[in-house]
Amino acid sequence: MTRSGISYCHFLSLHQLAGCSTTICTELKLLEEATISVCRSLVENNPRTGNLGALIKVFLSRTKELKLSAECQNHIFIWQTHNALFIICCLLKVFIYEMSEEELQLHFTYEEKSPGSYSSDSEDLLEELLCCLMQLITDIPLLDITYEISVEAVSTMVVFLSCQLFHKEVLRQSISHKYLMRGRCLPYTSKLVKTLLYNFIRQEKPPPPGAHVFPQQSDAGGLLYGLASGVATGLWTVFTLGGVGSKAAAAPEVSSPLANQSLLLLLILANLTDAADAPNPYRQAIMSFKNTQDSSPFPSSIPHAFQINFNSLYMALCEQQTSDQATLLLYTLLHQNSNIRTYMLARTDMENLVLPILEILYHVEERNSHHVYMALIVLLILTEDDGFNRSIHEVMLKNITWYSERVLTEISLGSLLILVVIRTIQYNMTRTRDKYLHTNCLAALANMSAQFRSLHQYAAQRIISLFSLLSKKHNKVLEQATQSLRGSLSSNDVPLPDYAQDLNVIEEVIRMMLEIINSCLTNSLHHNPNLVYALLYKRDLFEQFQTHPSFQDIMQNIDLVITFFSSRLLQAGAELSVERVLEIIKQGVVALPKDRLKKFPELKFKYVEEEQPEEFFIPYVWSLVCNSAVGLHWNPQDIQLFTMDSD
């Protein structure tokens, strides 16, 4: 038996320790810790032994028959091929961390030469391996016996791209660009993206325990398998008793490892930076795919095009929004694929998508900031469409159980959206004070404001309550700024700019709130008696801003509406019931001289990615990989791209 053969058998028995490599995350972490010295030894000796190349060649030769083996239910063949790939993945992970990309390529282009041979020919096994993985992911039928190897293939591609983790800066030229954006891998682009999307859509669960365990036979093959299994069981007992490795963190609950891993790989590919001479083909594929029901031809200028069932994709996105990565996918598709955006905005069941997004924002204190940002930007993109802004007020909801501030027995989706966004602003004002969050929340409200319809009384109250909170904060900051200015002048120091800056920010927010209220009054006053009622109830709030130079123009309309309806209520007498006040408001709307309302430009905000968005998205995607990839673990202390809590 050759040296490479010995290594292969040794690792086969080690893989037995892991059982199902796609479902036992903590055991895999222990296995990795237990075998790291063996892997490093192989890295050190590989230039002399060529074991890695030999193992890859064994795997490559077996994958040529894998599809036929799956069709013939050849368990042993698939099991051995899976083991080989698992070993390759473990080794690749160590290789990528231990060495530069140039050194890595040398290990994968090693070719054993006989003494006296001067041949310079060598295979690039890394490109061969990647092409093989793409074929495996896209072509092997998904069955109980192939589920694990499908997950392993996706995981190995994730590991191949993991060199980014060990660099502080975003990689703009790397080995991933060389292989994935040109050459033999490029033709697989659209098929790979389509398969990864369908893996996410289907959410296939792993086979039941025991489905991947093969019955022992009495022949030589069965005996060999039985011996290997026995050795593995003995070693595994040592590991599980705490003989090796540290206590592992609890693995995240993932019902479909294949869907989870496929989504993570898709997000990594979509966010690769463009190559120096070519755009990212995976992003191009994501930007241009169409619905299977769309029979129009693809323009010749669109590369890597394909079709997918939009209804199935929409349903999967609605169901999976509890995970960061599903919300990031939703954002990516809405922002980059106009076909998807048009389709979603035309749906008559948008509440199925919007409600999970609102629930993310409602539980803001339990979510990481990136997930909240993505959910909020999704709302902002949706509110750019007037049809969406109209339709959400027509969808009536009953008993929103997760909204705990108040019992909402019946409310429109539009009013609920307003409530949740306002709550997010108020939370941000008291806790995080993130200007970016404020801006996007207000932009979404502003986009909706002209289409406000039949606002729920509680939503109308919360709009005015938010303005009240801002007003109090403005007065407090103004007082602090005045005191600071007096103190600095008396001591002949230069005035400190902090309070002036705070005042400027809060006045911008107040101005925006006044514009939102004004937009509703000038465009849909007759549809919103509850907002007029709330305005009249808190009319004293607005008096201080009537003569303020920053708000004087926008206050004209609000002051006109307050004065007009206050006069009608005065004429109606004292001690009016709520119902009577609302009746007077509804009657007064018809008589209000609308020509006296000053016209302002329509409030419209459009989401635009900042320059170099990869500086945000690439670390974000890899943080999701580190936190939620199944069966993959990186030492937090080794990661350079971002800071990660140690286990």
XYZ file of C-alpha atoms in Angstrom:
647
model
C 0.000 0.000 0.000
C 1.378 3.433 -0.908
C 2.025 6.205 1.535
C -0.972 8.097 0.161
C -3.084 4.983 0.592
C -2.147 4.708 4.259
C -3.100 8.337 4.860
C -6.395 7.789 3.107
C -7.350 4.805 5.261
C -6.243 6.543 8.437
C -8.548 9.489 7.772
C -11.402 7.223 6.759
C -11.479 5.841 10.280
C -11.219 9.343 11.739
C -14.256 10.416 9.812
C -16.209 7.631 11.440
C -15.934 9.668 14.612
C -18.122 12.364 13.219
C -21.031 10.173 12.243
C -23.194 12.491 10.127
C -20.891 15.439 9.407
C -23.816 17.680 8.484
C -25.721 17.491 11.735
C -23.299 17.049 14.653
C -21.558 20.419 14.884
C -20.107 20.134 18.356
C -18.620 16.704 17.660
C -16.998 18.025 14.499
C -15.384 20.817 16.458
C -13.963 18.245 18.848
C -12.851 16.099 15.926
C -11.084 19.058 14.350
C -9.283 19.863 17.581
C -8.283 16.217 17.946
C -6.887 15.919 14.411
C -5.285 19.332 13.958
C -1.783 17.996 14.682
C -2.254 15.226 12.110
C -3.427 17.761 9.519
C -0.483 20.057 10.199
C 1.880 17.133 9.901
C 0.404 16.338 6.498
C 0.775 20.001 5.465
C 4.448 19.871 6.454
C 5.149 16.581 4.684
C 2.974 17.026 1.615
C 5.669 18.550 -0.646
C 7.645 15.329 -0.114
C 4.831 12.756 -0.037
C 2.204 14.185 -2.380
C -0.513 12.685 -0.180
C -2.932 15.568 -0.736
C -2.725 15.236 -4.509
C -3.173 11.475 -4.284
C -6.274 11.885 -2.116
C -7.781 14.478 -4.459
C -7.159 12.208 -7.445
C -8.938 9.368 -5.643
C -11.882 11.674 -5.006
C -11.936 13.023 -8.568
C -11.884 9.527 -10.047
C -14.775 8.449 -7.837
C -17.001 11.436 -8.582
C -17.108 10.465 -12.255
C -19.227 7.486 -11.229
C -21.113 9.199 -8.416
C -24.283 9.996 -10.353
C -24.585 6.381 -11.497
C -23.882 5.180 -7.943
C -26.687 7.370 -6.607
C -29.106 5.980 -9.165
C -28.037 2.413 -8.296
C -28.194 3.103 -4.520
C -24.522 2.146 -4.102
C -24.192 3.128 -0.443
C -20.613 2.001 0.110
C -19.257 3.854 -2.943
C -21.028 7.084 -1.936
C -19.930 6.694 1.679
C -16.267 6.308 0.684
C -16.447 9.260 -1.719
C -18.070 11.354 0.975
C -15.321 10.427 3.440
C -12.651 11.438 0.943
C -14.324 14.816 0.450
C -14.699 15.311 4.200
C -10.955 14.723 4.646
C -10.153 17.113 1.794
C -12.352 19.765 3.403
C -10.602 19.338 6.783
C -7.173 19.541 5.172
C -8.079 22.470 2.934
C -9.219 24.399 6.000
C -5.831 23.906 7.657
C -3.889 24.632 4.455
C -5.741 27.935 3.912
C -5.041 29.118 7.443
C -1.414 27.959 7.555
C -0.081 29.411 4.296
C -0.318 32.091 1.638
C -2.329 31.568 -1.543
C 0.888 31.161 -3.550
C 2.041 28.343 -1.266
C -1.423 26.781 -1.390
C -1.333 26.613 -5.177
C 2.068 24.937 -5.066
C 0.628 22.169 -2.890
C -2.212 21.652 -5.350
C 0.015 21.658 -8.420
C 2.506 19.142 -6.986
C 3.296 16.347 -9.393
C 5.438 13.389 -8.323
C 8.383 12.873 -10.676
C 10.481 9.801 -11.050
C 14.245 10.169 -10.490
C 15.974 11.771 -13.465
C 12.721 13.205 -14.840
C 12.817 16.838 -15.902
C 9.170 17.220 -16.975
C 7.644 20.555 -15.938
C 4.072 19.496 -16.606
C 1.784 19.625 -13.591
C -1.967 19.519 -13.091
C -3.844 22.276 -11.304
C -5.782 20.047 -8.956
C -7.418 23.009 -7.219
C -9.275 24.041 -10.366
C -10.124 20.385 -11.015
C -11.486 20.080 -7.479
C -13.618 23.238 -7.724
C -15.111 22.202 -11.070
C -15.838 18.788 -9.596
C -17.549 20.345 -6.550
C -19.721 22.512 -8.798
C -20.703 19.472 -10.836
C -21.432 17.520 -7.675
C -23.663 20.295 -6.253
C -25.584 20.827 -9.484
C -25.801 17.341 -11.006
C -26.060 14.721 -8.243
C -29.713 13.907 -7.444
C -30.689 14.745 -3.877
C -31.500 11.462 -2.135
C -31.144 10.192 1.436
C -27.811 8.599 0.545
C -26.479 11.708 -1.259
C -27.694 14.362 1.204
C -24.492 14.420 3.245
C -22.145 14.535 0.286
C -24.167 17.424 -1.170
C -23.757 19.355 2.083
C -20.057 18.456 2.189
C -19.539 19.755 -1.347
C -21.149 23.109 -0.474
C -19.162 23.269 2.777
C -15.890 22.589 0.956
C -16.571 25.503 -1.393
C -17.231 27.722 1.639
C -13.917 26.581 3.125
C -12.131 27.282 -0.177
C -13.352 30.887 0.004
C -12.516 31.248 3.708
C -9.095 32.808 3.055
C -10.975 36.132 3.426
C -11.360 35.431 7.156
C -7.626 35.744 7.712
C -7.259 39.188 6.113
C -8.296 42.464 7.727
C -8.849 44.093 4.344
C -11.435 42.980 1.788
C -9.721 40.794 -0.807
C -10.013 42.268 -4.289
C -7.645 39.890 -6.009
C -7.386 36.373 -4.756
C -7.301 32.743 -5.709
C -11.115 32.759 -5.658
C -11.191 35.348 -8.442
C -8.758 33.301 -10.498
C -10.797 30.114 -10.424
C -14.411 31.160 -9.925
C -14.620 34.105 -12.323
C -12.878 32.680 -15.351
C -11.594 29.459 -16.789
C -13.290 26.114 -16.439
C -15.534 27.072 -13.513
C -17.224 30.006 -15.243
C -19.708 27.964 -17.362
C -21.206 26.528 -14.150
C -22.160 29.976 -12.806
C -25.881 30.114 -13.574
C -26.452 26.431 -12.823
C -24.703 26.751 -9.446
C -26.650 29.878 -8.428
C -29.914 28.246 -9.500
C -29.170 25.045 -7.552
C -28.200 26.953 -4.396
C -31.429 28.953 -4.612
C -33.492 25.790 -5.060
C -31.705 24.186 -2.102
C -32.803 27.192 -0.039
C -36.353 27.023 -1.410
C -36.820 23.315 -0.747
C -35.474 23.345 2.822
C -34.840 19.599 2.566
C -34.267 18.078 5.972
C -31.473 15.540 6.485
C -32.383 11.872 6.306
C -33.593 10.320 9.582
C -30.946 8.880 11.929
C -29.717 5.563 10.622
C -30.610 6.243 6.987
C -26.908 6.709 6.169
C -25.750 3.678 8.175
C -25.017 0.696 5.990
C -25.781 -2.900 7.010
C -22.708 -5.014 7.706
C -22.244 -7.964 5.418
C -20.448 -11.249 5.921
C -18.104 -10.779 2.969
C -14.642 -9.247 3.132
C -15.904 -5.765 2.372
C -18.372 -5.914 5.227
C -15.721 -7.229 7.601
C -13.336 -4.403 6.701
C -16.094 -1.862 7.279
C -16.948 -3.493 10.596
C -13.344 -3.316 11.804
C -13.010 0.325 10.814
C -16.271 1.096 12.579
C -15.093 -0.703 15.709
C -11.831 1.240 15.837
C -13.719 4.493 15.351
C -16.181 3.710 18.127
C -13.360 3.136 20.595
C -11.656 6.413 19.730
C -14.942 8.289 19.782
C -15.600 7.126 23.350
C -12.333 8.763 24.402
C -13.291 12.023 22.735
C -16.798 12.188 24.149
C -15.536 11.543 27.664
C -13.539 14.741 27.453
C -10.136 13.203 26.745
C -9.495 15.607 23.864
C -10.541 19.166 23.118
C -12.480 21.769 24.997
C -16.183 22.015 25.682
C -17.967 23.085 22.511
C -20.572 25.795 22.290
C -24.160 24.785 21.623
C -24.813 24.374 17.903
C -27.502 26.545 16.321
C -30.771 24.826 15.515
C -30.868 24.299 11.751
C -33.679 22.196 10.315
C -32.098 21.975 6.861
C -28.279 21.948 6.833
C -28.233 21.835 3.020
C -30.501 24.891 2.698
C -28.533 26.798 5.330
C -25.136 25.982 3.854
C -26.318 26.679 0.292
C -27.651 30.095 1.279
C -24.380 31.023 2.977
C -22.354 29.970 -0.079
C -24.714 31.924 -2.339
C -24.252 35.081 -0.244
C -20.459 34.653 -0.249
C -20.419 34.291 -4.046
C -22.804 37.218 -4.563
C -20.560 39.504 -2.513
C -17.210 38.627 -4.048
C -15.599 41.796 -5.382
C -15.383 42.212 -9.141
C -12.211 40.904 -10.751
C -9.847 43.419 -12.308
C -11.014 42.558 -15.817
C -14.523 41.163 -15.260
C -17.615 41.744 -13.092
C -18.654 39.136 -10.546
C -20.570 36.539 -12.633
C -22.495 35.221 -9.609
C -23.838 38.684 -8.877
C -24.727 39.016 -12.566
C -26.702 35.765 -12.349
C -28.538 36.945 -9.219
C -29.344 40.292 -10.855
C -30.873 38.847 -14.002
C -32.719 35.569 -13.368
C -36.413 35.489 -14.301
C -39.607 33.704 -13.353
C -40.277 30.319 -14.945
C -43.593 31.784 -16.146
C -41.807 34.577 -18.023
C -41.550 33.466 -21.662
C -39.817 36.607 -22.959
C -36.318 35.978 -24.324
C -33.245 37.054 -22.392
C -31.350 39.935 -24.000
C -28.080 38.746 -25.532
C -26.244 41.246 -23.319
C -27.225 39.367 -20.130
C -24.763 36.597 -19.228
C -25.413 33.677 -16.860
C -29.207 34.021 -17.144
C -31.619 31.374 -15.890
C -35.223 30.957 -14.721
C -36.620 29.912 -11.360
C -40.075 29.553 -9.807
C -40.741 32.963 -8.201
C -43.740 31.762 -6.215
C -41.683 29.048 -4.494
C -38.870 31.526 -3.814
C -41.305 34.079 -2.386
C -42.890 31.510 -0.053
C -39.479 30.359 1.205
C -38.400 33.948 1.854
C -41.593 34.617 3.812
C -41.048 31.541 5.986
C -37.335 31.984 6.699
C -36.998 35.641 7.796
C -36.072 34.706 11.363
C -32.516 34.110 10.124
C -30.132 36.952 9.270
C -29.035 35.260 6.073
C -32.583 34.933 4.709
C -33.200 38.647 5.309
C -29.895 39.448 3.617
C -30.947 37.330 0.622
C -34.285 39.153 0.489
C -32.472 42.497 0.534
C -30.053 41.328 -2.192
C -32.860 40.175 -4.481
C -35.044 43.264 -3.949
C -32.129 45.617 -4.452
C -30.426 43.914 -7.394
C -33.044 41.950 -9.340
C -35.772 44.138 -10.870
C -37.724 41.045 -11.994
C -38.054 39.834 -8.390
C -38.880 43.323 -7.107
C -41.656 43.789 -9.675
C -43.054 40.339 -8.906
C -43.092 40.844 -5.139
C -44.701 44.273 -5.326
C -47.484 42.795 -7.467
C -48.321 40.098 -4.894
C -51.689 40.367 -3.178
C -50.378 38.679 -0.021
C -47.558 41.065 0.874
C -48.460 40.742 4.546
C -46.791 37.299 4.509
C -43.480 39.006 3.761
C -43.930 42.294 5.610
C -45.106 40.861 8.947
C -41.906 38.812 9.562
C -39.860 41.933 8.707
C -41.876 44.020 11.175
C -41.426 41.361 13.841
C -37.627 41.613 13.404
C -37.825 45.380 13.982
C -40.240 44.985 16.878
C -37.767 42.735 18.692
C -34.902 45.113 17.935
C -33.284 44.596 21.341
C -32.953 40.842 20.640
C -31.491 41.204 17.142
C -28.022 42.159 16.023
C -27.786 45.593 14.434
C -27.022 44.230 10.946
C -30.217 42.168 10.881
C -32.207 45.233 11.938
C -30.545 47.337 9.218
C -31.367 44.773 6.538
C -34.997 44.516 7.656
C -35.327 48.288 7.686
C -33.745 48.699 4.248
C -36.107 46.053 2.872
C -39.010 48.199 4.117
C -37.434 51.324 2.635
C -37.088 49.646 -0.781
C -40.717 48.463 -0.631
C -42.001 51.942 0.326
C -40.405 53.423 -2.780
C -43.421 51.978 -4.618
C -46.712 53.937 -4.384
C -48.740 50.810 -5.131
C -47.252 49.119 -2.075
C -47.945 52.197 0.072
C -51.613 52.175 -0.978
C -52.201 48.434 -0.747
C -50.830 47.977 2.800
C -53.657 50.162 4.164
C -56.205 47.858 2.549
C -54.901 44.705 4.255
C -56.657 44.228 7.604
C -54.985 42.149 10.317
C -56.459 40.642 13.466
C -54.818 39.930 16.832
C -51.113 40.611 16.300
C -49.905 38.493 19.204
C -46.253 39.623 19.180
C -47.196 43.301 19.571
C -47.371 43.625 23.353
C -47.695 47.382 24.050
C -51.370 47.345 23.251
C -53.993 44.813 22.212
C -54.564 45.252 18.487
C -57.745 43.370 17.679
C -57.941 44.815 14.174
C -55.487 47.081 12.380
C -54.322 47.654 8.826
C -50.880 46.458 7.754
C -50.021 50.086 6.970
C -50.879 51.317 10.465
C -48.952 48.420 12.035
C -45.934 49.269 9.887
C -46.084 52.882 11.108
C -46.328 51.731 14.736
C -43.318 49.430 14.463
C -41.139 51.972 12.648
C -41.989 54.673 15.222
C -41.204 52.238 18.041
C -37.836 51.549 16.377
C -37.096 55.289 16.261
C -38.008 55.698 19.940
C -35.890 52.710 20.937
C -32.985 54.156 18.958
C -33.389 57.578 20.609
C -33.108 56.118 24.097
C -30.576 53.342 23.480
C -28.289 53.218 20.446
C -28.631 56.769 19.043
C -27.732 55.594 15.569
C -28.266 58.381 13.017
C -28.287 55.857 10.161
C -31.203 53.995 11.751
C -33.114 57.254 12.309
C -32.606 58.348 8.725
C -33.875 55.115 7.202
C -36.877 54.872 9.541
C -37.933 58.435 8.727
C -37.334 57.889 5.004
C -39.713 54.889 5.033
C -42.399 56.914 6.857
C -41.879 59.816 4.463
C -42.308 57.567 1.419
C -45.597 56.299 2.841
C -46.956 59.619 4.147
C -48.810 60.800 1.039
C -50.616 57.430 0.908
C -51.621 57.196 4.587
C -55.188 55.866 4.654
C -57.605 55.312 7.558
C -54.838 55.463 10.128
C -55.615 53.501 13.261
C -56.198 55.873 16.200
C -53.221 54.355 18.033
C -50.936 54.857 15.015
C -52.067 58.499 14.760
C -51.403 58.982 18.491
C -47.919 57.471 18.202
C -46.994 59.841 15.352
C -47.838 62.821 17.534
C -46.266 61.197 20.623
C -43.006 60.805 18.720
C -43.156 64.484 17.798
C -43.771 65.280 21.467
C -40.694 63.268 22.473
C -38.597 65.073 19.865
C -39.924 68.427 21.052
C -38.895 67.723 24.653
C -35.482 66.527 23.529
C -35.086 69.676 21.408
C -35.881 71.951 24.340
C -33.484 70.073 26.606
C -30.609 70.217 24.114
C -31.343 73.894 23.395
C -31.139 74.684 27.095
C -27.869 72.747 27.429
C -26.420 74.495 24.377
C -27.341 77.914 25.794
C -25.723 77.123 29.153
C -22.633 75.778 27.428
C -22.357 78.905 25.304
C -22.702 81.219 28.311
C -20.111 79.276 30.279
C -17.573 79.253 27.464
C -17.997 83.009 26.765
C -17.512 83.921 30.409
C -14.289 81.892 30.522
C -13.053 83.237 27.144
C -12.844 79.720 25.766
C -13.926 78.683 22.276
C -17.540 77.390 22.446
C -17.744 73.604 22.367
C -19.548 72.370 19.215
C -21.122 69.221 20.727
C -24.494 70.710 21.722
C -24.751 72.710 18.521
C -24.245 69.521 16.540
C -26.822 67.650 18.633
C -29.266 70.505 18.139
C -28.716 70.432 14.397
C -29.383 66.678 14.233
C -32.562 66.844 16.307
C -33.873 69.796 14.307
C -33.341 67.772 11.127
C -35.430 64.954 12.616
C -38.161 67.381 13.795
C -38.241 68.957 10.333
C -38.660 65.498 8.815
C -41.525 64.636 11.177
C -43.275 67.899 10.340
C -42.864 67.157 6.627
C -44.374 63.688 7.128
C -47.400 65.138 8.970
C -47.736 67.895 6.363
C -47.532 65.392 3.490
C -50.406 63.397 4.985
C -52.518 66.535 5.570
C -52.036 67.917 2.062
C -52.476 64.599 0.211
C -54.896 62.498 2.240
C -56.485 64.639 4.961
C -59.986 63.352 4.175
C -58.788 59.762 4.741
C -57.283 60.406 8.175
C -59.628 61.925 10.756
C -57.729 60.149 13.553
C -54.536 62.057 12.719
C -56.432 65.385 12.796
C -57.929 64.383 16.163
C -54.434 63.599 17.546
C -53.134 66.930 16.205
C -55.925 68.870 17.913
C -55.480 66.980 21.167
C -51.775 67.952 21.293
C -51.992 71.311 19.490
C -49.930 73.094 22.169
C -46.888 71.090 21.068
C -46.730 72.875 17.737
C -47.006 76.474 18.951
C -43.292 76.849 19.778
C -42.337 75.903 16.206
C -44.649 78.339 14.376
C -42.098 81.160 14.388
C -38.944 79.017 14.397
C -36.929 79.904 11.252
C -36.184 76.228 10.503
C -39.845 75.188 10.578
C -41.858 78.323 9.762
C -42.663 77.339 6.165
C -43.720 73.767 6.896
C -45.756 74.890 9.934
C -48.094 77.061 7.798
C -50.215 74.115 6.652
C -50.246 72.377 10.030
C -51.208 75.647 11.755
C -53.962 76.230 9.182
C -55.462 72.763 9.796
C -55.257 73.100 13.604
C -56.813 76.592 13.548
C -59.604 75.599 11.138
C -60.729 72.522 13.076
C -60.242 74.140 16.484
C -62.666 76.878 15.388
C -65.297 74.327 14.331
C -64.966 72.447 17.619
C -65.347 75.730 19.522
C -68.558 76.465 17.648
C -69.885 72.994 18.533
C -69.626 73.726 22.260
C -67.884 72.121 25.220
C -67.951 68.571 26.603
C -67.801 66.851 23.215
C -67.452 63.071 23.069
C -64.697 61.435 21.004
C -67.303 60.248 18.504
C -68.737 63.770 18.158
C -65.274 65.295 17.648
C -64.509 62.760 14.901
C -67.853 63.516 13.275
C -67.089 67.267 13.255
C -63.655 66.563 11.762
C -65.157 64.412 8.991
C -67.691 67.126 8.170
C -65.018 69.834 8.321
C -62.727 68.098 5.848
C -65.223 68.903 3.070
C -65.333 72.586 3.992
C -61.569 73.071 4.473
C -60.232 75.522 1.813
C -57.602 73.213 0.337
C -56.360 75.919 -2.049
C -54.905 77.677 0.991
C -52.659 74.712 1.751
C -49.165 75.380 0.457
C -47.797 72.799 -1.972
C -44.462 71.179 -1.156
C -42.371 68.800 -3.280
C -43.418 65.173 -2.897
C -41.544 63.371 -0.140
C -39.640 60.538 -1.817
C -36.494 58.785 -0.690
C -34.663 56.073 -2.577
C -32.246 53.600 -1.065
C -28.783 53.785 -2.598
C -25.862 51.645 -1.494
C -22.908 53.590 -0.230
C -19.641 53.530 -2.138
C -17.694 50.306 -1.669
C -20.594 48.387 -0.093
C -18.342 45.324 0.099
C -16.631 46.906 3.105
C -19.881 46.284 5.006
C -21.311 43.200 3.322
C -18.259 40.928 3.127
C -17.488 41.022 6.868
C -21.224 40.700 7.562
C -21.601 37.602 5.371
C -18.554 35.929 6.891
C -19.781 36.677 10.411
C -22.982 34.826 9.464
C -20.912 31.911 8.167
C -18.899 31.718 11.397
C -22.025 31.913 13.549
C -24.381 29.643 11.651
C -22.577 27.363 9.179
C -23.276 23.733 10.020
C -20.234 21.603 10.794
C -17.676 24.382 10.218
C -15.719 25.997 13.000
C -12.951 28.591 12.987
C -11.000 29.649 16.039
C -12.217 33.205 16.831
C -8.660 34.206 17.734
C -7.472 33.381 14.202
C -10.057 35.569 12.446
C -8.772 38.934 11.195
C -11.736 40.214 9.147
C -13.848 41.094 12.194
C -13.865 40.617 15.941
C -15.650 37.495 17.099
C -16.392 36.448 20.663
C -14.417 33.430 21.776
C -16.330 30.323 22.822
